Amino acid sequence: MDWNPAYSWLVVALLLSLAELSSGAMVLLALGIAAAFTAAVAALGFTLPWQLISMAVFAGVLVPLGVMVIRPRFTPKGVAYGTTGTGVEKGSLYRTQRRDFDNATGIKVNGDFYRLRVVESGETELSPDTLVVFKRFEGTTALVMLPQPADLTRQDDLSQRKEP
């Protein structure tokens, strides 16, 4: 079996597609598919400049398609990656938790634990499952307030819970 440029493109396609398993951004998978299509162009006997041009065209079409169309289908609903600290959490209710290794009190925002400090009193220790209203971040500390009755009714209006 003679080595063919199409085999090189197939190896590149396989390596890019396997590398996608570590990123999840769908960019490497789109580039891997573009390299597989370029392998078909190489198998048809086109020269290297035409192979590179076809790779650029395939990548130019498939990368935006992969990022804007395919990636959202694999992203969990309701998770806003990269938005922590931008202010989207302001006014949201959270329940306090205790961290296992140092018994610190904090809240989990988008799956990450943040130590807390109550704005009014400066307290850093609250009992577990205490409802707090998130205000803002100060460094890596979440500044919270104890909820007022108006905050609790507003949250119940937004709740997905159905009562009989």
Coordinates of C-alpha atoms in Angstrom, one line a residue:
M1 CA 0.0 0.0 0.0
D2 CA 1.5 3.3 -1.1
W3 CA 1.2 6.4 1.1
N4 CA -1.2 8.9 -0.3
P5 CA -1.7 12.6 0.8
A6 CA -5.4 11.6 1.5
Y7 CA -4.1 9.4 4.3
S8 CA -2.3 12.3 5.9
W9 CA -5.5 14.3 5.9
L10 CA -7.4 11.4 7.4
V11 CA -4.8 11.2 10.2
V12 CA -5.1 14.9 10.8
A13 CA -8.9 14.5 10.8
L14 CA -8.7 11.7 13.4
L15 CA -6.3 13.6 15.7
L16 CA -8.4 16.8 15.6
S17 CA -11.6 14.8 16.3
L18 CA -10.0 13.0 19.2
A19 CA -8.6 16.3 20.6
E20 CA -12.2 17.6 20.6
L21 CA -12.9 15.2 23.5
S22 CA -10.8 17.4 25.7
S23 CA -12.3 20.7 24.8
G24 CA -16.1 20.4 24.0
A25 CA -16.1 23.6 22.0
M26 CA -16.9 21.9 18.7
V27 CA -14.2 23.8 16.9
L28 CA -11.7 20.9 16.8
L29 CA -14.5 18.5 15.6
A30 CA -15.5 21.0 12.8
L31 CA -11.8 21.2 11.8
G32 CA -11.6 17.4 11.9
I33 CA -14.6 17.1 9.6
A34 CA -13.1 19.7 7.3
A35 CA -9.8 17.7 7.2
A36 CA -11.8 14.6 6.3
F37 CA -13.5 16.4 3.4
T38 CA -10.0 17.7 2.4
A39 CA -8.9 14.0 2.3
A40 CA -11.6 13.4 -0.2
V41 CA -10.3 16.3 -2.3
A42 CA -6.7 14.8 -2.1
A43 CA -8.0 11.4 -3.1
L44 CA -9.4 13.0 -6.2
G45 CA -5.8 14.0 -7.2
F46 CA -5.8 17.7 -6.5
T47 CA -2.5 19.3 -5.7
L48 CA -1.4 20.7 -2.3
P49 CA -2.4 24.3 -3.0
W50 CA -6.0 23.1 -3.9
Q51 CA -6.1 20.9 -0.9
L52 CA -5.1 23.9 1.4
I53 CA -7.7 26.1 -0.3
S54 CA -10.4 23.4 0.1
M55 CA -9.4 23.0 3.8
A56 CA -9.8 26.7 4.3
V57 CA -13.2 26.8 2.6
F58 CA -14.5 23.7 4.5
A59 CA -13.2 25.1 7.8
G60 CA -14.7 28.5 7.1
V61 CA -18.1 26.9 6.6
L62 CA -18.0 24.1 9.3
V63 CA -16.4 26.0 12.2
P64 CA -19.2 28.7 12.5
L65 CA -21.8 25.9 11.9
G66 CA -20.3 23.8 14.6
V67 CA -20.0 26.6 17.1
M68 CA -23.4 28.3 16.5
V69 CA -25.6 25.4 15.6
I70 CA -24.2 22.2 17.0
R71 CA -22.6 23.3 20.3
P72 CA -25.8 24.8 21.8
R73 CA -27.5 21.4 21.4
F74 CA -24.9 19.8 23.7
T75 CA -24.9 22.6 26.3
P76 CA -27.2 22.0 29.3
K77 CA -30.2 24.4 29.5
G78 CA -30.1 27.1 32.2
V79 CA -26.3 27.1 32.6
A80 CA -24.7 30.4 31.7
Y81 CA -21.0 29.6 31.4
G82 CA -18.7 32.5 31.8
T83 CA -21.3 34.9 33.3
T84 CA -20.4 34.5 37.0
G85 CA -19.5 38.0 38.4
T86 CA -21.1 39.9 35.5
G87 CA -24.1 40.9 37.6
V88 CA -26.6 38.3 36.2
E89 CA -26.9 36.7 39.7
K90 CA -27.8 40.0 41.5
G91 CA -31.0 39.7 43.5
S92 CA -31.1 35.9 43.3
L93 CA -31.9 33.8 46.3
Y94 CA -29.4 31.2 47.5
R95 CA -29.2 28.8 50.4
T96 CA -26.0 28.9 52.5
Q97 CA -23.8 25.8 52.7
R98 CA -20.9 24.7 54.8
R99 CA -17.7 23.7 53.0
D100 CA -16.5 20.3 54.2
F101 CA -12.7 20.8 54.8
D102 CA -12.8 24.2 56.6
N103 CA -16.4 24.5 57.7
A104 CA -16.7 27.9 55.9
T105 CA -20.1 29.4 55.2
G106 CA -20.8 30.3 51.6
I107 CA -23.1 29.9 48.6
K108 CA -22.8 28.0 45.3
V109 CA -23.1 30.2 42.2
N110 CA -23.1 28.3 38.9
G111 CA -21.6 25.3 40.7
D112 CA -18.7 27.2 42.4
F113 CA -18.5 27.8 46.1
Y114 CA -18.0 31.4 47.3
R115 CA -17.5 32.4 50.9
L116 CA -20.0 35.0 51.9
R117 CA -20.3 38.2 54.0
V118 CA -23.5 39.8 55.0
V119 CA -23.6 43.4 53.9
E120 CA -25.5 44.9 56.8
S121 CA -23.6 43.2 59.7
G122 CA -20.4 42.0 58.2
E123 CA -21.1 38.4 59.4
T124 CA -19.3 35.6 57.7
E125 CA -20.9 32.7 59.5
L126 CA -24.6 31.7 59.0
S127 CA -26.3 28.5 59.7
P128 CA -26.7 26.1 56.8
D129 CA -29.8 26.4 54.6
T130 CA -30.3 30.1 55.4
L131 CA -31.8 32.0 52.6
V132 CA -29.8 35.0 51.4
V133 CA -30.1 37.5 48.5
F134 CA -26.9 37.9 46.4
K135 CA -25.8 41.5 45.9
R136 CA -22.3 41.4 44.3
F137 CA -18.8 40.0 44.5
E138 CA -16.0 41.7 46.3
G139 CA -13.0 39.8 45.1
T140 CA -13.9 36.1 45.7
T141 CA -16.3 36.9 48.5
A142 CA -20.1 37.0 47.8
L143 CA -21.7 39.9 49.5
V144 CA -25.3 38.9 50.5
M145 CA -28.2 40.3 52.4
L146 CA -30.8 38.5 54.5
P147 CA -34.0 38.5 52.5
Q148 CA -37.0 40.8 53.1
P149 CA -40.5 39.4 52.8
A150 CA -40.9 41.1 49.4
D151 CA -37.8 39.1 48.1
L152 CA -39.4 35.8 49.2
T153 CA -42.7 36.5 47.4
R154 CA -40.9 37.6 44.3
Q155 CA -39.0 34.3 44.2
D156 CA -42.2 32.3 44.6
D157 CA -43.7 34.0 41.6
L158 CA -40.8 32.9 39.5
S159 CA -40.7 29.3 40.9
Q160 CA -41.4 26.4 38.6
R161 CA -43.0 24.5 41.4
K162 CA -46.7 23.6 41.0
E163 CA -48.9 23.5 44.1
P164 CA -52.2 21.7 44.1

